[in-house]
Coordinates of C-alpha atoms and ligand atoms in Angstrom, one line a residue:
Chain W
M1 CA 62.1 128.5 109.7
T2 CA 65.4 128.4 108.2
S3 CA 67.3 125.1 108.1
I4 CA 70.7 126.6 107.8
H5 CA 73.3 125.0 110.1
F6 CA 75.8 127.6 110.7
R7 CA 78.9 127.3 112.7
A8 CA 81.3 130.0 111.7
L9 CA 79.6 132.7 113.6
T10 CA 78.5 130.9 116.7
G11 CA 81.1 128.2 117.0
K12 CA 78.5 125.5 117.1
V13 CA 76.0 124.1 114.6
I14 CA 72.5 125.5 115.1
T15 CA 69.7 123.2 114.3
S16 CA 66.2 124.5 114.6
N17 CA 64.9 121.7 116.8
G18 CA 67.8 119.5 117.5
I19 CA 66.9 117.3 114.5
P20 CA 69.3 117.8 111.7
S21 CA 67.8 119.5 108.7
T22 CA 67.1 117.5 105.6
G23 CA 67.1 120.5 103.4
E24 CA 64.0 119.9 101.4
R25 CA 60.6 119.3 102.9
G26 CA 59.0 116.0 102.3
M27 CA 62.3 114.1 102.6
D28 CA 62.0 113.8 106.3
D29 CA 60.1 110.5 106.3
R30 CA 62.8 108.6 104.5
E31 CA 65.0 106.2 106.4
I32 CA 68.3 107.5 107.7
V33 CA 71.1 105.4 106.1
I34 CA 74.1 107.3 107.5
D35 CA 74.0 108.4 111.0
V36 CA 77.1 109.9 112.4
R37 CA 77.2 111.5 115.9
G38 CA 80.1 113.2 117.5
L39 CA 82.6 111.6 115.2
V40 CA 86.3 112.4 116.0
R41 CA 89.2 110.8 114.3
K42 CA 92.8 111.5 115.3
Y43 CA 96.0 110.4 113.7
H44 CA 99.2 109.8 115.5
S45 CA 102.4 110.1 113.7
T46 CA 106.0 110.2 114.8
T47 CA 108.6 112.5 113.3
G48 CA 112.3 112.4 113.5
V49 CA 114.6 109.4 113.9
L50 CA 116.6 110.1 116.9
H51 CA 114.4 112.4 118.8
Q52 CA 111.0 111.0 118.1
K53 CA 108.2 113.3 118.6
R54 CA 104.6 112.1 118.6
R55 CA 102.3 114.4 116.7
E56 CA 98.6 114.3 116.9
T57 CA 96.4 115.4 114.0
V58 CA 92.7 115.8 114.6
A59 CA 91.5 115.0 111.1
V60 CA 87.8 114.9 112.0
D61 CA 86.6 117.0 114.9
H62 CA 83.1 116.2 116.2
I63 CA 81.1 115.8 113.1
D64 CA 77.4 115.1 113.1
L65 CA 75.8 113.9 109.9
Q66 CA 72.6 112.3 108.8
V67 CA 71.9 111.2 105.2
R68 CA 68.6 109.7 104.1
R69 CA 68.0 107.0 101.6
G70 CA 68.1 108.3 98.0
E71 CA 70.0 111.4 98.8
L72 CA 73.1 112.6 97.0
F73 CA 75.1 114.2 99.7
G74 CA 78.2 116.2 99.1
L75 CA 81.1 116.9 101.4
L76 CA 82.8 120.0 100.1
G77 CA 86.1 121.2 101.6
P78 CA 89.7 122.3 101.0
N79 CA 92.7 119.9 101.1
G80 CA 93.2 118.3 104.5
A81 CA 89.6 119.1 105.6
G82 CA 89.0 115.5 106.7
K83 CA 86.8 114.4 103.8
T84 CA 88.7 111.2 103.0
T85 CA 89.1 110.4 106.7
T86 CA 85.3 110.7 107.1
I87 CA 84.7 108.4 104.2
K88 CA 87.2 105.9 105.5
V89 CA 85.4 105.7 108.9
L90 CA 82.1 105.3 107.2
T91 CA 83.4 102.5 105.0
T92 CA 84.8 100.7 108.0
L93 CA 88.4 101.2 106.9
L94 CA 89.2 103.3 110.0
L95 CA 87.9 103.1 113.5
P96 CA 86.6 106.3 115.0
T97 CA 88.5 107.8 117.9
E98 CA 85.2 108.9 119.4
G99 CA 81.6 109.0 118.5
S100 CA 79.1 106.7 116.9
V101 CA 78.7 105.7 113.2
Q102 CA 75.7 103.8 111.9
V103 CA 75.6 102.8 108.3
L104 CA 72.4 101.2 106.9
G105 CA 71.4 100.5 110.4
Y106 CA 74.6 98.6 111.3
D107 CA 77.3 99.8 113.6
A108 CA 80.4 100.5 111.5
V109 CA 82.7 99.6 114.4
K110 CA 81.0 96.4 115.6
Q111 CA 79.5 95.0 112.4
P112 CA 81.9 96.0 109.7
M113 CA 81.1 93.0 107.5
E114 CA 77.4 93.8 107.4
V115 CA 78.2 97.3 106.4
R116 CA 80.8 96.2 103.7
K117 CA 78.3 93.9 102.0
R118 CA 76.0 96.8 101.3
I119 CA 78.2 99.7 100.4
G120 CA 80.4 100.6 97.4
L121 CA 83.6 102.7 97.4
I122 CA 84.7 104.7 94.4
L123 CA 88.0 106.5 94.6
G124 CA 89.2 109.1 92.3
G125 CA 92.7 109.1 90.8
E126 CA 94.9 106.9 88.7
R127 CA 95.4 104.1 91.1
G128 CA 93.2 101.4 92.7
L129 CA 93.0 98.9 89.8
Y130 CA 95.2 96.0 88.8
Y131 CA 96.9 97.4 85.7
R132 CA 98.4 94.1 84.5
I133 CA 95.0 92.4 83.9
T134 CA 91.9 93.3 81.9
A135 CA 88.9 95.3 83.0
R136 CA 86.8 92.1 83.0
Q137 CA 89.4 90.3 85.1
N138 CA 89.4 93.2 87.6
L139 CA 85.7 93.2 87.9
R140 CA 85.5 89.5 88.2
Y141 CA 87.9 89.5 91.1
F142 CA 86.0 92.3 92.9
A143 CA 82.7 90.7 92.2
D144 CA 84.0 87.5 93.8
I145 CA 85.4 89.0 97.0
Y146 CA 82.4 91.3 97.3
G147 CA 80.0 88.3 97.2
V148 CA 78.1 88.8 93.9
P149 CA 76.1 85.5 93.6
I150 CA 78.1 83.3 91.2
A151 CA 75.1 82.5 89.1
I152 CA 74.6 86.1 88.1
R153 CA 78.2 87.3 88.2
D154 CA 79.1 87.3 84.6
K155 CA 75.8 88.8 83.5
R156 CA 76.2 91.5 86.2
I157 CA 79.7 92.3 85.0
E158 CA 78.4 92.6 81.4
E159 CA 75.8 95.0 82.7
V160 CA 78.1 97.3 84.6
L161 CA 80.6 97.3 81.7
A162 CA 77.8 98.4 79.4
R163 CA 76.7 101.1 81.8
V164 CA 80.1 102.7 82.0
D165 CA 80.5 102.2 78.3
L166 CA 83.5 99.9 78.4
L167 CA 82.1 96.8 76.8
D168 CA 84.2 97.0 73.7
K169 CA 87.4 97.5 75.8
A170 CA 86.5 94.9 78.4
D171 CA 89.3 92.6 77.5
V172 CA 92.0 95.2 77.2
R173 CA 94.6 95.5 79.9
V174 CA 93.9 98.4 82.3
E175 CA 97.4 99.8 81.7
D176 CA 96.3 100.6 78.2
Y177 CA 93.3 102.6 79.4
S178 CA 93.0 106.4 79.2
R179 CA 92.5 108.3 82.5
G180 CA 88.8 108.7 81.7
M181 CA 88.3 105.0 81.0
K182 CA 90.1 104.1 84.3
Q183 CA 87.7 106.3 86.2
R184 CA 84.7 104.6 84.5
L185 CA 86.1 101.3 85.5
H186 CA 86.5 102.6 89.0
I187 CA 82.8 103.3 89.0
A188 CA 82.0 99.9 87.6
K189 CA 84.1 98.3 90.3
G190 CA 82.3 100.3 93.0
I191 CA 78.9 99.2 91.9
V192 CA 79.5 95.7 90.6
H193 CA 77.9 94.2 93.8
D194 CA 74.9 96.5 93.5
P195 CA 75.4 98.3 96.8
E196 CA 72.6 100.4 98.3
L197 CA 75.0 103.1 99.4
V198 CA 77.9 104.4 97.4
F199 CA 80.8 106.5 98.6
M200 CA 82.8 108.5 96.1
D201 CA 86.0 110.3 97.1
E202 CA 86.8 113.0 94.6
P203 CA 85.5 111.0 91.6
T204 CA 86.4 113.7 89.1
I205 CA 89.9 114.5 90.2
G206 CA 92.3 114.9 87.3
L207 CA 89.7 114.2 84.6
D208 CA 89.3 116.4 81.6
P209 CA 86.0 118.3 81.4
E210 CA 84.3 115.7 79.2
A211 CA 85.3 112.8 81.3
A212 CA 84.3 114.7 84.4
R213 CA 80.9 115.4 82.8
D214 CA 80.5 111.6 82.1
T215 CA 81.3 110.8 85.7
R216 CA 78.7 113.3 87.0
A217 CA 76.1 112.0 84.6
M218 CA 76.7 108.4 85.9
T219 CA 76.5 109.6 89.4
K220 CA 73.1 111.2 88.7
E221 CA 71.9 108.0 87.1
L222 CA 72.8 106.0 90.2
V223 CA 70.8 108.3 92.3
G224 CA 67.9 108.0 89.8
E225 CA 67.9 104.3 90.5
G226 CA 67.4 104.9 94.2
K227 CA 70.9 104.6 95.4
T228 CA 72.2 106.8 98.1
I229 CA 75.5 108.6 97.4
L230 CA 77.9 110.4 99.6
L231 CA 80.6 112.2 97.5
T232 CA 83.5 114.5 98.3
T233 CA 84.7 117.2 96.1
H234 CA 86.8 120.3 95.9
Y235 CA 84.6 121.7 93.2
M236 CA 81.8 124.0 94.0
Y237 CA 80.0 123.7 90.7
E238 CA 80.1 119.9 91.0
A239 CA 78.4 120.1 94.4
D240 CA 76.0 122.7 93.1
E241 CA 75.1 120.6 90.1
L242 CA 74.8 117.2 91.8
C243 CA 74.0 117.4 95.4
D244 CA 70.7 117.6 97.2
R245 CA 72.6 118.7 100.3
V246 CA 76.1 119.9 100.9
G247 CA 78.2 119.9 104.0
V248 CA 81.0 122.4 104.0
I249 CA 83.9 120.9 105.9
A250 CA 87.2 122.5 106.9
R251 CA 89.8 121.5 109.6
G252 CA 87.6 118.5 110.5
R253 CA 84.5 120.5 111.3
I254 CA 81.3 120.9 109.4
L255 CA 80.9 124.7 109.0
A256 CA 77.5 124.6 107.3
L257 CA 75.1 122.0 106.0
D258 CA 72.3 122.8 103.7
T259 CA 71.0 122.6 100.1
P260 CA 73.1 124.4 97.5
S261 CA 70.4 127.2 97.4
G262 CA 70.4 127.3 101.2
L263 CA 74.1 127.8 101.2
K264 CA 73.9 130.5 98.5
A265 CA 71.4 132.2 100.8
L266 CA 74.2 132.7 103.3
V267 CA 75.6 135.3 101.0
K268 CA 72.3 136.7 99.7
D269 CA 72.8 140.1 101.3
T270 CA 76.2 140.4 99.8
S271 CA 77.6 141.3 96.4
V272 CA 80.9 140.5 94.9
I273 CA 83.2 143.1 93.4
E274 CA 85.3 141.2 90.9
V275 CA 88.7 142.9 90.2
E276 CA 90.9 141.9 87.4
G277 CA 94.4 143.3 87.1
F278 CA 98.1 142.9 86.5
G279 CA 100.7 142.9 89.2
L280 CA 98.3 142.6 92.1
T281 CA 100.0 141.1 95.2
E282 CA 99.1 139.2 98.4
M283 CA 99.7 142.6 100.1
D284 CA 96.8 144.0 98.2
V285 CA 94.6 141.1 99.1
E286 CA 95.5 141.6 102.8
S287 CA 94.7 145.4 102.7
L288 CA 91.4 144.7 101.0
R289 CA 90.6 142.1 103.7
A290 CA 91.4 144.6 106.4
L291 CA 89.0 147.1 104.9
E292 CA 85.9 147.7 106.9
G293 CA 82.8 146.5 105.1
V294 CA 84.6 143.7 103.3
R295 CA 83.5 140.2 104.4
T296 CA 86.2 138.3 102.6
V297 CA 88.4 138.3 99.6
A298 CA 89.1 135.3 97.4
A299 CA 92.1 135.7 95.1
N300 CA 93.4 133.9 92.2
M301 CA 97.0 135.0 91.8
G302 CA 97.9 134.0 88.3
E303 CA 101.4 134.6 86.9
D304 CA 100.4 137.4 84.5
K305 CA 96.8 138.1 85.5
Q306 CA 95.2 138.2 88.9
T307 CA 91.6 138.2 89.8
M308 CA 90.0 138.9 93.2
R309 CA 86.5 138.5 94.4
V310 CA 85.7 141.0 97.1
Q311 CA 82.6 140.2 99.1
V312 CA 80.8 143.3 100.4
E313 CA 77.4 144.1 101.7
D314 CA 77.2 147.6 100.1
P315 CA 78.7 147.4 96.7
G316 CA 77.9 151.1 95.8
G317 CA 79.7 152.4 98.9
M318 CA 82.6 150.0 98.7
L319 CA 83.4 150.2 95.0
P320 CA 85.2 153.6 95.4
R321 CA 87.1 152.4 98.5
V322 CA 88.3 149.3 96.8
A323 CA 89.3 151.3 93.8
H324 CA 91.2 153.7 96.1
I325 CA 93.2 150.9 97.6
L326 CA 94.2 149.7 94.2
E327 CA 94.8 153.2 92.9
D328 CA 98.3 152.7 91.6
R329 CA 97.8 149.2 90.4
K330 CA 97.1 148.1 86.9
V331 CA 93.4 147.2 87.2
I332 CA 91.7 146.2 83.9
G333 CA 88.2 145.6 85.2
M334 CA 86.0 146.0 88.2
K335 CA 82.5 144.6 88.1
V336 CA 79.8 144.1 90.7
K337 CA 78.4 140.5 90.5
E338 CA 75.8 138.3 92.2
P339 CA 77.4 135.9 94.7
T340 CA 77.7 132.2 93.7
L341 CA 77.9 129.1 95.8
E342 CA 81.6 129.4 95.5
D343 CA 81.5 132.8 97.3
A344 CA 79.4 131.3 100.1
Y345 CA 81.9 128.5 100.4
L346 CA 85.0 130.7 100.4
W347 CA 83.4 132.9 102.9
L348 CA 82.6 130.0 105.2
V349 CA 86.1 128.5 104.9
R350 CA 87.9 131.8 105.4
E351 CA 85.8 132.9 108.2
D352 CA 86.7 129.8 110.1
A353 CA 90.4 130.3 109.6
Chain I
M1 CA 80.9 79.5 101.4
P2 CA 81.7 83.1 100.7
R3 CA 85.1 82.6 102.4
L4 CA 86.1 79.7 100.2
R5 CA 84.9 81.7 97.2
A6 CA 87.1 84.6 98.2
A7 CA 90.0 82.2 98.5
T8 CA 89.4 80.5 95.1
A9 CA 88.9 83.9 93.4
S10 CA 92.1 85.2 94.9
F11 CA 93.9 82.1 93.7
R12 CA 92.6 82.7 90.2
H13 CA 93.4 86.4 90.5
Q14 CA 96.9 85.7 91.5
A15 CA 97.2 83.3 88.6
S16 CA 96.0 85.9 86.0
M17 CA 98.3 88.6 87.5
F18 CA 101.2 86.1 87.3
L19 CA 100.4 84.9 83.8
A20 CA 100.2 88.5 82.6
E21 CA 103.9 88.8 83.3
P22 CA 105.5 85.4 83.8
Q23 CA 108.9 86.7 83.1
W24 CA 109.2 87.6 86.8
L25 CA 109.9 84.0 87.3
I26 CA 113.3 84.0 85.4
P27 CA 115.4 85.2 88.4
N28 CA 113.8 82.5 90.5
I29 CA 114.8 79.9 88.0
I30 CA 118.3 81.2 87.4
A31 CA 119.5 81.8 90.9
P32 CA 118.8 78.3 92.3
F33 CA 120.1 76.7 89.2
V34 CA 123.4 78.6 89.5
L35 CA 123.6 77.7 93.2
A36 CA 123.1 74.0 92.4
M37 CA 125.9 74.2 89.9
V38 CA 128.2 75.9 92.4
V39 CA 127.5 73.2 95.0
L40 CA 128.4 70.5 92.5
M41 CA 131.6 72.2 91.5
L42 CA 132.7 72.0 95.1
Y43 CA 133.0 68.3 94.7
R44 CA 136.0 67.2 92.7
E45 CA 134.4 64.1 91.4
P46 CA 130.8 64.1 92.5
S47 CA 129.3 60.7 93.2
P48 CA 125.9 60.1 91.5
E49 CA 124.3 60.5 94.9
A50 CA 125.8 63.9 95.4
V51 CA 124.7 65.0 92.0
L52 CA 121.2 63.8 92.7
Y53 CA 121.2 65.5 96.1
A54 CA 122.3 68.8 94.5
V55 CA 119.9 68.6 91.6
L56 CA 117.0 67.9 94.0
G57 CA 118.2 70.7 96.2
G58 CA 118.2 73.1 93.3
G59 CA 114.6 72.2 92.7
M60 CA 113.8 72.9 96.3
M61 CA 115.6 76.2 96.2
G62 CA 113.5 77.1 93.2
M63 CA 110.4 76.8 95.3
W64 CA 111.5 79.4 97.8
G65 CA 111.9 82.6 95.7
N66 CA 108.2 82.8 94.9
T67 CA 107.0 82.0 98.3
L68 CA 109.2 84.6 99.9
Y69 CA 108.5 87.4 97.5
A70 CA 105.1 86.9 96.0
S71 CA 103.5 85.8 99.3
G72 CA 105.5 88.0 101.5
Y73 CA 104.6 91.0 99.4
S74 CA 101.0 90.0 98.8
I75 CA 99.4 92.8 100.8
Q76 CA 102.2 95.1 100.0
S77 CA 101.5 94.7 96.3
D78 CA 97.9 95.9 96.8
R79 CA 99.4 99.0 98.5
W80 CA 101.4 99.5 95.3
W81 CA 98.4 99.1 93.1
G82 CA 96.3 101.3 95.3
T83 CA 93.8 98.5 95.7
V84 CA 94.4 98.0 99.4
D85 CA 91.3 100.0 100.4
A86 CA 89.1 97.8 98.2
I87 CA 90.7 94.6 99.6
F88 CA 90.4 95.8 103.2
S89 CA 86.8 96.9 102.8
A90 CA 85.7 93.7 101.1
P91 CA 83.1 91.7 103.0
S92 CA 85.5 88.7 103.0
P93 CA 88.1 88.2 105.7
L94 CA 91.6 89.2 104.6
I95 CA 93.1 85.9 105.6
W96 CA 91.0 84.0 103.0
I97 CA 92.0 86.4 100.3
I98 CA 95.7 86.2 101.1
G99 CA 95.3 82.4 101.7
G100 CA 94.1 81.9 98.1
R101 CA 96.9 83.9 96.6
T102 CA 99.5 82.1 98.7
V103 CA 98.4 78.7 97.4
W104 CA 98.9 79.9 93.9
N105 CA 102.3 81.3 94.8
A106 CA 103.3 78.0 96.4
F107 CA 102.1 76.2 93.3
I108 CA 104.2 78.4 91.1
G109 CA 107.1 77.8 93.5
I110 CA 106.8 74.1 92.9
V111 CA 106.5 74.5 89.2
N112 CA 109.6 76.7 89.4
G113 CA 111.3 74.0 91.4
L114 CA 110.4 71.3 88.9
F115 CA 111.7 73.4 86.1
V116 CA 115.1 73.7 87.8
L117 CA 115.1 70.1 88.6
V118 CA 114.4 68.9 85.1
A119 CA 116.9 71.4 83.6
A120 CA 119.6 70.2 86.1
M121 CA 118.8 66.6 85.3
L122 CA 119.3 67.2 81.6
I123 CA 122.5 69.1 82.0
F124 CA 124.1 66.7 84.5
R125 CA 122.6 63.7 82.8
T126 CA 121.3 62.3 86.0
P127 CA 118.2 60.3 85.4
L128 CA 116.0 60.8 88.5
E129 CA 114.3 57.6 89.2
V130 CA 111.6 58.3 91.8
A131 CA 111.8 55.4 94.1
N132 CA 108.2 55.6 95.3
F133 CA 106.0 57.8 93.2
P134 CA 102.8 58.0 95.3
M135 CA 104.8 58.9 98.4
F136 CA 106.8 61.4 96.4
L137 CA 103.6 63.0 95.2
L138 CA 102.1 63.1 98.6
A139 CA 105.2 64.7 100.1
F140 CA 105.2 67.2 97.2
V141 CA 101.6 68.3 97.8
L142 CA 102.0 68.6 101.5
T143 CA 105.2 70.6 101.0
L144 CA 103.2 72.9 98.7
L145 CA 100.7 73.4 101.4
S146 CA 103.3 74.0 104.0
L147 CA 105.0 76.6 101.8
A148 CA 101.6 78.3 101.4
A149 CA 101.1 78.4 105.2
L150 CA 104.6 79.8 105.6
G151 CA 103.9 82.4 102.8
M152 CA 100.8 83.4 104.7
L153 CA 102.8 83.9 107.9
F154 CA 105.3 86.0 106.0
S155 CA 102.6 88.2 104.4
A156 CA 101.1 89.1 107.7
A157 CA 104.5 89.6 109.4
F158 CA 105.8 91.8 106.6
V159 CA 102.9 94.1 106.8
L160 CA 103.2 94.4 110.6
T161 CA 106.9 95.2 110.7
R162 CA 108.8 97.2 108.4
S163 CA 112.1 95.6 109.4
A164 CA 110.8 92.2 108.2
Q165 CA 110.7 93.7 104.7
V166 CA 114.3 94.7 104.9
L167 CA 115.1 91.2 106.0
T168 CA 113.6 89.6 103.0
N169 CA 116.3 90.5 100.7
G170 CA 118.8 88.7 102.9
L171 CA 116.5 85.8 103.8
E172 CA 116.7 83.8 100.6
F173 CA 120.1 82.4 101.0
P174 CA 119.9 81.5 104.7
I175 CA 116.7 79.6 103.8
Y176 CA 118.4 77.7 101.0
V177 CA 121.0 76.6 103.4
G178 CA 118.8 76.3 106.5
T179 CA 116.3 74.0 104.9
G180 CA 119.0 71.7 103.8
S181 CA 118.4 72.4 100.1
M182 CA 122.1 73.0 99.5
F183 CA 123.9 70.9 102.1
P184 CA 122.6 68.3 104.5
I185 CA 121.7 70.1 107.7
F186 CA 124.1 68.0 109.7
L187 CA 126.9 69.9 108.0
L188 CA 125.6 73.2 109.5
P189 CA 126.7 74.6 112.8
Y190 CA 124.5 73.3 115.7
W191 CA 123.1 76.7 116.5
T192 CA 121.3 76.9 113.2
H193 CA 119.5 73.6 113.7
P194 CA 116.6 74.9 115.7
L195 CA 116.0 77.4 112.9
S196 CA 116.2 74.8 110.2
L197 CA 113.9 72.5 112.1
S198 CA 111.3 75.1 112.7
L199 CA 110.8 75.5 109.0
A200 CA 108.1 73.1 107.8
P201 CA 109.6 72.7 104.3
T202 CA 112.9 71.4 105.9
W203 CA 110.9 68.3 106.8
G204 CA 109.1 68.3 103.5
I205 CA 112.3 68.3 101.6
D206 CA 113.6 65.5 103.7
A207 CA 110.4 63.5 103.0
I208 CA 110.7 64.2 99.3
R209 CA 114.3 62.9 99.4
Y210 CA 113.2 59.7 101.2
S211 CA 110.5 59.0 98.6
A212 CA 112.6 59.9 95.6
L213 CA 116.1 58.5 96.4
A214 CA 116.4 54.8 97.0
G215 CA 118.7 54.2 99.9
Y216 CA 118.7 57.8 101.1
A217 CA 120.6 57.6 104.4
Q218 CA 121.4 61.2 105.4
G219 CA 117.9 62.1 106.3
F220 CA 116.3 62.6 109.7
R221 CA 116.0 59.4 111.7
I222 CA 112.2 59.7 112.0
G223 CA 111.9 58.7 108.4
Y224 CA 109.4 59.6 105.7
W225 CA 106.3 59.5 107.9
G226 CA 107.9 61.2 110.7
D227 CA 108.9 64.0 108.4
M228 CA 105.4 64.2 107.1
L229 CA 104.0 64.4 110.6
A230 CA 106.5 67.1 111.7
M231 CA 105.7 69.1 108.5
A232 CA 101.9 68.9 109.1
A233 CA 102.3 69.9 112.7
L234 CA 104.4 72.9 111.9
S235 CA 102.1 73.9 109.1
L236 CA 99.2 73.9 111.4
L237 CA 101.1 76.0 113.9
Y238 CA 101.9 78.5 111.1
L239 CA 98.2 78.6 110.3
V240 CA 97.3 79.3 113.9
I241 CA 99.9 82.0 114.2
S242 CA 98.7 83.5 110.9
I243 CA 95.1 83.7 112.0
W244 CA 96.3 85.6 115.1
L245 CA 98.6 87.8 113.0
F246 CA 95.8 88.6 110.5
K247 CA 93.6 89.7 113.4
A248 CA 96.4 92.0 114.4
V249 CA 96.7 93.3 110.9
D250 CA 93.0 94.1 110.7
R251 CA 93.0 95.8 114.1
R252 CA 96.1 97.8 113.3
A253 CA 94.8 98.8 109.8
R254 CA 91.6 100.2 111.3
R255 CA 93.2 101.8 114.3
T256 CA 96.3 103.5 112.9
A257 CA 96.1 104.4 109.3
D258 CA 99.6 103.5 108.3
L259 CA 98.8 100.3 106.5
M260 CA 96.7 102.0 103.9
R261 CA 98.3 105.3 103.2
Y262 CA 98.2 106.0 99.5
Ligands
ATP401 N1 97.5 108.3 107.6 C1 97.6 109.5 108.1 N2 98.4 109.7 109.1 C2 98.6 110.9 109.6 N3 97.8 112.0 109.3 C3 96.9 111.8 108.3 C4 96.7 110.6 107.6 N4 95.8 110.7 106.7 C5 95.4 112.0 106.7 N5 96.1 112.7 107.7 C6 95.8 114.1 108.0 O1 94.5 114.3 108.4 C7 94.0 115.5 107.9 C8 92.7 115.2 107.0 O2 93.1 114.5 105.9 P1 92.1 113.9 104.8 O3 92.8 113.1 103.9 O4 90.9 113.3 105.5 O5 91.6 115.3 104.1 P2 90.8 115.5 102.8 O6 89.7 116.4 103.1 O7 90.5 114.2 102.2 O8 91.9 116.3 101.9 P3 92.1 116.2 100.3 O9 91.2 117.1 99.7 O10 93.5 116.7 100.2 O11 92.0 114.8 99.8 C9 95.1 116.1 107.1 O12 95.7 117.1 108.0 C10 96.0 115.0 106.8 O13 97.4 115.5 106.8
MG402 MG1 90.9 113.3 100.3

């Protein structure tokens, strides 16, 4: 029995027996620590000064989600998919418009303080720290308002500083930190009160490859210690490398929810024709998309070089037809490749558009 | 005691944020000082009482800047730092966090005021003989707390309404005048009196004058203890309104998302 939740084709998530899949067998007996049912979150905003118009954005549109203790769960989706909104509802920063949200057995709407004591929130990006004061002063403040017992506070701060490798810079003002150091301090801040469950919103955004690797390594370490993590990301390989299960989200809806290998299986009957060339245009992408036998086309339209990944079921038959469409273009390479998680993701997200 | 801890930690935090860049205080010292001088220059030959009044008033004015800005913008500053999510998702009620910071701000306001006072005393060579030191100290501390309560009220109100933020810039001067720091209130038009009287520090300043100046006669007729009582009652009222406003802030933050946009 397959545990693929698949929405793009049917318009509704299929689960084999009404119970959400846990991806891997043997996980099923672990306690559910995040239980989201029918979550909807809308935003209202007004535009215009004189003729005010009320606009409604449905940021999260009927999401169901269950995460078990010890899992590393990834929410993967494009900009504006509703990832941050979902995290904000789960961390009690926002009230749901509809639906129920249970975190660690507590109702996120009615018992926010109980939830807050037990969770950590790690945001990506430059901000979210007090720049004028030192890392240690930052951590001390957060430890205090997050209720770390005073007797162990300083020891605990020492521990987390060591863990994120900032001990020697602990008494330097944060404004003198590099981007990577700030991110490590973000992690320290999110775990200083030793939460059971950690939320990370795009923890590697804007980091150089090495700093991003460090961050991923620390994330894995946390899971190794038995913490549960829900993270959001734009990056496929990050989700692939880290996550036990991935929910692909776009326009506020979960399009598919499975293990990375389960998601790859969505495109197992397809191949990818990778085209590299000069002067390829959006028009070409559109004509390829319109071609019968093409599932989807992902394009990277660089200034001087463009690459396209054309997903097809029958590469042998499609190769000449693709070549035909691009006849009078400057194509420098055309290869048939195995699909990756990225292809599965792009197909899901495109198909839903 | 986790709430008290959040408050003391926030007090300490505000202190370290302040001490990292204490130069922010300079405008708060200069402005009231200049105002006190201007007031004095309006008198052709100021009597020693007038000088004392102005010097003490300059000190009072010095207290306001920090209360208005640092406390009023307390939550706002977390929006600037991007720490507002961390503050709002902490398992400590917001009012205790802001409360701790506000007490520090009021404390700095008072230090600021003392600084102006001492500087003015030196320049105008007016020895300030505090008539009754224990009563002076008591009035001082209570005024500090009433400033903190007012700061708390501001911080919640500023978050709830954008127009309140616009108002701040113009609020400083009317408050100098309204609390009787610059001129005795009875010189102001009648319609401003209710406003002046609804500010707890107005009473505090009057109480400070009663305790500091021997033979102070321009004060409210209810005297020192009457002043103290009025100030305490108003401060309590501020606190009650603040608790209510902070509930509204919390509700609003979680319902609409506009308090936390980053
Ligand atoms: N405070 C807000 N007021 C109004 N609309 C909002 C607000 N915050 C988010 N939105 C809208 O809700 C939708 C989902 O936004 P959200 O930030 O949750 O997406 P995301 O998946 O985190 O995107 P990104 O990858 O860019 O961070 C978007 O259309 C966004 O414009
Ligand atoms: Mg986001």
